[in-house]
mmCIF file of C-alpha atoms in Angstrom:
data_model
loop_
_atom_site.group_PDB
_atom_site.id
_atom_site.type_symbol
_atom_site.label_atom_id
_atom_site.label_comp_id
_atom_site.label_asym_id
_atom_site.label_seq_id
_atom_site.Cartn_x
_atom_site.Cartn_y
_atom_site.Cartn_z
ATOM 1 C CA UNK A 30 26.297 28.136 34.156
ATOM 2 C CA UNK A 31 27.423 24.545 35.032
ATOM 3 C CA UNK A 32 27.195 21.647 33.187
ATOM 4 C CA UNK A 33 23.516 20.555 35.501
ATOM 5 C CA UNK A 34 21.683 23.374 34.436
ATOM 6 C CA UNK A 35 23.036 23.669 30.796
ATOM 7 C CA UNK A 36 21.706 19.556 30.369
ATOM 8 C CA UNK A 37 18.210 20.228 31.888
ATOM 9 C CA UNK A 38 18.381 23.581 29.519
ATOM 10 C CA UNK A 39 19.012 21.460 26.913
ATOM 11 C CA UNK A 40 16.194 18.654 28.051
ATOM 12 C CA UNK A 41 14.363 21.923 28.450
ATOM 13 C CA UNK A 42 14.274 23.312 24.754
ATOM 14 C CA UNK A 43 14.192 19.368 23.104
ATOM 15 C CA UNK A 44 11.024 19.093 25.263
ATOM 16 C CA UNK A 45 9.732 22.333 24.087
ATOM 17 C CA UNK A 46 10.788 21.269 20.415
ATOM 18 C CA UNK A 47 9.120 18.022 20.662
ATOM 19 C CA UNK A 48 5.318 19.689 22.016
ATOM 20 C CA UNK A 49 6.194 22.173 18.747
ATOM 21 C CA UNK A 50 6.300 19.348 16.793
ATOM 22 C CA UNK A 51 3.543 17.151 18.234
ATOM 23 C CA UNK A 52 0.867 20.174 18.384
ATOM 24 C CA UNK A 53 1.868 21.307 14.448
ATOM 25 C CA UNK A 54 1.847 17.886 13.420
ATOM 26 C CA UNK A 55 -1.592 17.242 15.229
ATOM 27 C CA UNK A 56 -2.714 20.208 14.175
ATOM 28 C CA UNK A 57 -1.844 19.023 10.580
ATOM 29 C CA UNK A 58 -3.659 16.120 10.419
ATOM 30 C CA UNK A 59 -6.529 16.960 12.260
ATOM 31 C CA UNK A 60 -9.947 15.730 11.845
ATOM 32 C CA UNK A 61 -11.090 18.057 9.584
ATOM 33 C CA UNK A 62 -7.955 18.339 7.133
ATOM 34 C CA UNK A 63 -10.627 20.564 4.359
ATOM 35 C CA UNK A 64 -9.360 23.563 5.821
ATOM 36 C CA UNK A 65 -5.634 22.176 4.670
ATOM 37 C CA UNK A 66 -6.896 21.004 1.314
ATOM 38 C CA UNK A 67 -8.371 24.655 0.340
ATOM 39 C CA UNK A 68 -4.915 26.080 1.574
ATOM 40 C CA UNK A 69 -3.084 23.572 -0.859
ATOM 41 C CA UNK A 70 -5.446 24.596 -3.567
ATOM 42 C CA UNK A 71 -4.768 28.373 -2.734
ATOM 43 C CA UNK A 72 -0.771 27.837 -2.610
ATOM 44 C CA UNK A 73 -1.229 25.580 -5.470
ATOM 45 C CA UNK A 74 -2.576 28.639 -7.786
ATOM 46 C CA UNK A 75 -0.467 30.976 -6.426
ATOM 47 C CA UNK A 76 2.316 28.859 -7.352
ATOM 48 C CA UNK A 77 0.992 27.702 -10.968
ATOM 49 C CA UNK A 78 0.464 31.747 -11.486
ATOM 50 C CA UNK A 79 4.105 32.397 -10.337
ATOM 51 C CA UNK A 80 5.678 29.605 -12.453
ATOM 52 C CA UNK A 81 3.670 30.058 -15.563
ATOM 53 C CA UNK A 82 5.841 33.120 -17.121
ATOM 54 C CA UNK A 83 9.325 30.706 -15.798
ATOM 55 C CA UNK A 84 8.341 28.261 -18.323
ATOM 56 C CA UNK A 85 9.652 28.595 -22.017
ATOM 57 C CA UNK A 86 7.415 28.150 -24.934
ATOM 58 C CA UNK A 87 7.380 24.728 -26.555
ATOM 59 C CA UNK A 88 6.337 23.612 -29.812
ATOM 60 C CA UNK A 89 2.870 22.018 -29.012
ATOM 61 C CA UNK A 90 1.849 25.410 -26.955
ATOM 62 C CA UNK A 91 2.730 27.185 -30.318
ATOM 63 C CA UNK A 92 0.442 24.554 -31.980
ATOM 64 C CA UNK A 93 -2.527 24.357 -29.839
ATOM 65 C CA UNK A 94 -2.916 28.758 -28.281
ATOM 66 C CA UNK A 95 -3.756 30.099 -31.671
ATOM 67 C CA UNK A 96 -6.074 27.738 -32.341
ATOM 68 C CA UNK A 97 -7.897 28.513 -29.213
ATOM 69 C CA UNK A 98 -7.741 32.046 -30.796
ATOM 70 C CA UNK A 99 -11.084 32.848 -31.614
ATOM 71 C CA UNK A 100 -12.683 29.457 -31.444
ATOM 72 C CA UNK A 101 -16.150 30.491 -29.761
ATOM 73 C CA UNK A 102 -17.025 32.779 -32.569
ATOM 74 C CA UNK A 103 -15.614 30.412 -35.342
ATOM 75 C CA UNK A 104 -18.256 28.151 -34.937
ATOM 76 C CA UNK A 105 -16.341 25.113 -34.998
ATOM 77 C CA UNK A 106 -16.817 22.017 -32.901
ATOM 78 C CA UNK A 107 -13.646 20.227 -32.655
ATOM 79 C CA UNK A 108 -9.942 21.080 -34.018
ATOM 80 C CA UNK A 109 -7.928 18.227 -35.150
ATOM 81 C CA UNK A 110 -8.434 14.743 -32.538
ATOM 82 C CA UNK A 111 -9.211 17.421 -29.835
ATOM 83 C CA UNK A 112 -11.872 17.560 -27.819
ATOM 84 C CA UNK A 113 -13.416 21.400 -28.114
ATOM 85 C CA UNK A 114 -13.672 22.246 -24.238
ATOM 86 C CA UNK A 115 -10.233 22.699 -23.897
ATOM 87 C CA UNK A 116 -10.321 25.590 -26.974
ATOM 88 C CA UNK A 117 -13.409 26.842 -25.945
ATOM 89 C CA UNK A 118 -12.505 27.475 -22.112
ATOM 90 C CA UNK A 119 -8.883 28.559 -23.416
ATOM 91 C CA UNK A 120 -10.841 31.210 -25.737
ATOM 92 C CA UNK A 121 -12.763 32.441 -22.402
ATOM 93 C CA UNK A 122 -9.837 33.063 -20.600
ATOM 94 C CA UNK A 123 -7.980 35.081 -23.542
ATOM 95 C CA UNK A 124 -11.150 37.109 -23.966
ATOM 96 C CA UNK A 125 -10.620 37.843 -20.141
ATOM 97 C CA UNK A 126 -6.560 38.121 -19.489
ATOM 98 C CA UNK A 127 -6.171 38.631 -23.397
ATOM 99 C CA UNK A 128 -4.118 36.698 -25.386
ATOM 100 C CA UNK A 129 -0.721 36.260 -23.147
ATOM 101 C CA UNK A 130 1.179 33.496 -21.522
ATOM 102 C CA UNK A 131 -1.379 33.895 -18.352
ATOM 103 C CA UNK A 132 -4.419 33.721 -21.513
ATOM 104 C CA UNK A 133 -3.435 30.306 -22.617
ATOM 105 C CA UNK A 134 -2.479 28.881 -19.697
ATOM 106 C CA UNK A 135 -5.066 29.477 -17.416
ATOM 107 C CA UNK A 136 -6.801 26.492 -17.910
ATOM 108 C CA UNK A 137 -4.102 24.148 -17.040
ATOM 109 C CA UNK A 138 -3.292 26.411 -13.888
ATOM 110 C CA UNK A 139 -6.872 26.360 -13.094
ATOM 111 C CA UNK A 140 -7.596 22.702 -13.448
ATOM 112 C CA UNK A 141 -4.443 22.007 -11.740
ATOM 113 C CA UNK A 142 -5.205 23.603 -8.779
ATOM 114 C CA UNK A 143 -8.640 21.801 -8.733
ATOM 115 C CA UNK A 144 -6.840 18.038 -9.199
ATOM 116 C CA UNK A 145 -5.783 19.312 -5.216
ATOM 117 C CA UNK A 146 -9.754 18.359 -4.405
ATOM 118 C CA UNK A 147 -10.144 16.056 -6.538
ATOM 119 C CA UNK A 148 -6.571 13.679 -5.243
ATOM 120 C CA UNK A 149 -8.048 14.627 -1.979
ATOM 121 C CA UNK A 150 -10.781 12.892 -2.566
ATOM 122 C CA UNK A 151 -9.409 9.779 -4.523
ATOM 123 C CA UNK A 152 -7.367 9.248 -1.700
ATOM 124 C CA UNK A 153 -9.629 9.612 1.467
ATOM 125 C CA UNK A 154 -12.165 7.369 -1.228
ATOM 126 C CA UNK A 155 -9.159 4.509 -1.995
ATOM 127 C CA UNK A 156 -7.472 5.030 1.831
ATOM 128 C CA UNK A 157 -7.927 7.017 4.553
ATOM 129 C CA UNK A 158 -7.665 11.048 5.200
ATOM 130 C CA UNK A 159 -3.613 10.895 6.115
ATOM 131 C CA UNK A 160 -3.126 9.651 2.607
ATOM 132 C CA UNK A 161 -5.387 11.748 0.833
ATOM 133 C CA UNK A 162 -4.244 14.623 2.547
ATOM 134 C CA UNK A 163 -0.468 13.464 1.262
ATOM 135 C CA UNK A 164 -1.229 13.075 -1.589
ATOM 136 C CA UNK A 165 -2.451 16.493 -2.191
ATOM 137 C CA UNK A 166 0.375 18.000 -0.897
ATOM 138 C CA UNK A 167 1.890 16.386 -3.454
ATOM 139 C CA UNK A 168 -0.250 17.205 -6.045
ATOM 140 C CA UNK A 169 0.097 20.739 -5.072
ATOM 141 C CA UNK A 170 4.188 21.035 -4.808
ATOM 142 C CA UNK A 171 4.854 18.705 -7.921
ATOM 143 C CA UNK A 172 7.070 20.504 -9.995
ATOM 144 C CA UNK A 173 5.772 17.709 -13.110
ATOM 145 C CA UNK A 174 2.571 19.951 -12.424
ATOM 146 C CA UNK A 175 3.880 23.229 -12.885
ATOM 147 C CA UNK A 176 6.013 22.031 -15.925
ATOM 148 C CA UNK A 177 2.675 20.277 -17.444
ATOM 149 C CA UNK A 178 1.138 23.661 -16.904
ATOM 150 C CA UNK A 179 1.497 24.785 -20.174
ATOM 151 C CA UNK A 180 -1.429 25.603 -23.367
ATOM 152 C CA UNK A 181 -2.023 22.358 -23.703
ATOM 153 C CA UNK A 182 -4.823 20.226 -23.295
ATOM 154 C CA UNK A 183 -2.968 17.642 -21.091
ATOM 155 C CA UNK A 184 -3.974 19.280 -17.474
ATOM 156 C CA UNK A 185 -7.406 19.628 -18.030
ATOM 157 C CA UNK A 186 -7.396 15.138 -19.174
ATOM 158 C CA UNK A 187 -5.592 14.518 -15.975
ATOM 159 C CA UNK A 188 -8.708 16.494 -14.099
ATOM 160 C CA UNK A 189 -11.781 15.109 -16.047
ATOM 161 C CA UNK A 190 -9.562 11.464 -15.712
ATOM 162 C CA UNK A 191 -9.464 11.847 -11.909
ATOM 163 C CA UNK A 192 -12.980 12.986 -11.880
ATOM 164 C CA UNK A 193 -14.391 10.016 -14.015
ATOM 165 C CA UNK A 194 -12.536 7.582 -11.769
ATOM 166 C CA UNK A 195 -14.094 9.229 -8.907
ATOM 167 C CA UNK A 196 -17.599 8.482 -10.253
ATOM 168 C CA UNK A 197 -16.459 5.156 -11.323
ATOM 169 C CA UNK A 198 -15.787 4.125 -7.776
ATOM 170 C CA UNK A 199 -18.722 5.645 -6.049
ATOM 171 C CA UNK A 200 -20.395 3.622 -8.761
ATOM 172 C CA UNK A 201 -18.659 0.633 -7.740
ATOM 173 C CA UNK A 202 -19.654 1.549 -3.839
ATOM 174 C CA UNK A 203 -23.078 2.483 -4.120
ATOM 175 C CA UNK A 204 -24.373 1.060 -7.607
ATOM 176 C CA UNK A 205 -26.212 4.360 -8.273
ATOM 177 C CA UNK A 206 -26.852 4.647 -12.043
ATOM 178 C CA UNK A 207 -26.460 8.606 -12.155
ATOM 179 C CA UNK A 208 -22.838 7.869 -10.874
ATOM 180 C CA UNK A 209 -22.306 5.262 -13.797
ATOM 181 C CA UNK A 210 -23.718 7.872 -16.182
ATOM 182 C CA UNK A 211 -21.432 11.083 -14.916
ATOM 183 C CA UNK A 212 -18.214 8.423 -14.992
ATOM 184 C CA UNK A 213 -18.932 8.408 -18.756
ATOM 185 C CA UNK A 214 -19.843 12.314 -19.290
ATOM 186 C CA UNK A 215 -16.658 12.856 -17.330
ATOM 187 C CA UNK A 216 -14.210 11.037 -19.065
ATOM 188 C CA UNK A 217 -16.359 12.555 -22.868
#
């Protein structure tokens, strides 16, 4: 092979490279990115389910699990400051996985995965569909996500804070009064 047909070889493969990379990257951010979103919010569960047995106890996981323990039949409405969704949904899922690292954490894994939409949305709301669609992927792949994802109450804020704001500015938009009303319900 001479040196001729090893450059147009070469041109060959860069150009091939290059319509890879143009046609993924088109195909990326294509007009209707909601089929990428629901993939991030697949691979972003997968992953939260993976790392959640990875991450060590800490102390406020041993304070806040057995509390959640039992708290639909206790009757209670509130523990402490907290509000009582968080222990009531936590008390669902250990009555369904039973009471294991998976049990306690499912919440945060869950409403993590659903802070994918809702970023998704808050972006493409705020900027355009590139950035929301960025900004999911980082929501999805942040490893301050997985390490958040603990028995805590602290995952499930960020998603009813993200979801409040998102009323809050369809509010400001549109100057419905429902939207006004589900800002505040959403951030209760």
């Amino acid at each position: 092979m001479n040196s001729e047909q090893k450059i147009e070889q070469d041109k060959a493969q860069e150009s091939f490279f290059n319509k890879v990379i143009d046609r993924t990257t088109d195909f990326l951010f294509s007009s209707d990115s909601r089929k990428w979103v629901l993939l991030l919010v697949v691979i972003g569960f997968i992953l939260r389910i993976l790392i959640i047995n990875r991450i060590p106890l800490n102390a406020d996981e041993m304070h806040y699990a057995p509390q959640a323990i039992g708290f639909i039949d206790s009757g209670k409405l509130q523990i402490m400051d907290e509000d009582s969704l968080w222990f009531f949904l936590t008390n669902l899922a250990m009555n369904l996985f039973g009471v294991t690292f998976l049990g306690a954490r499912f919440m945060a894994i869950l409403f993590g995965s659903l802070s994918i939409i809702l970023i998704y949305i808050l972006g493409r709301e705020l900027f355009n569909e590139r950035i929301a669609l960025i900004a999911s992927i980082i929501m999805a792949f942040s490893p301050a996500q997985f390490i958040e994802g603990r028995a805590e109450p602290d995952i499930m804020m960020y998603f009813f804070s993200f979801l409040s704001l998102y009323f809050l500015i369809r509010f400001l938009k549109t100057g419905k009064n429902s939207l006004f009303w589900l800002t505040w319900l959403s951030i209760g």
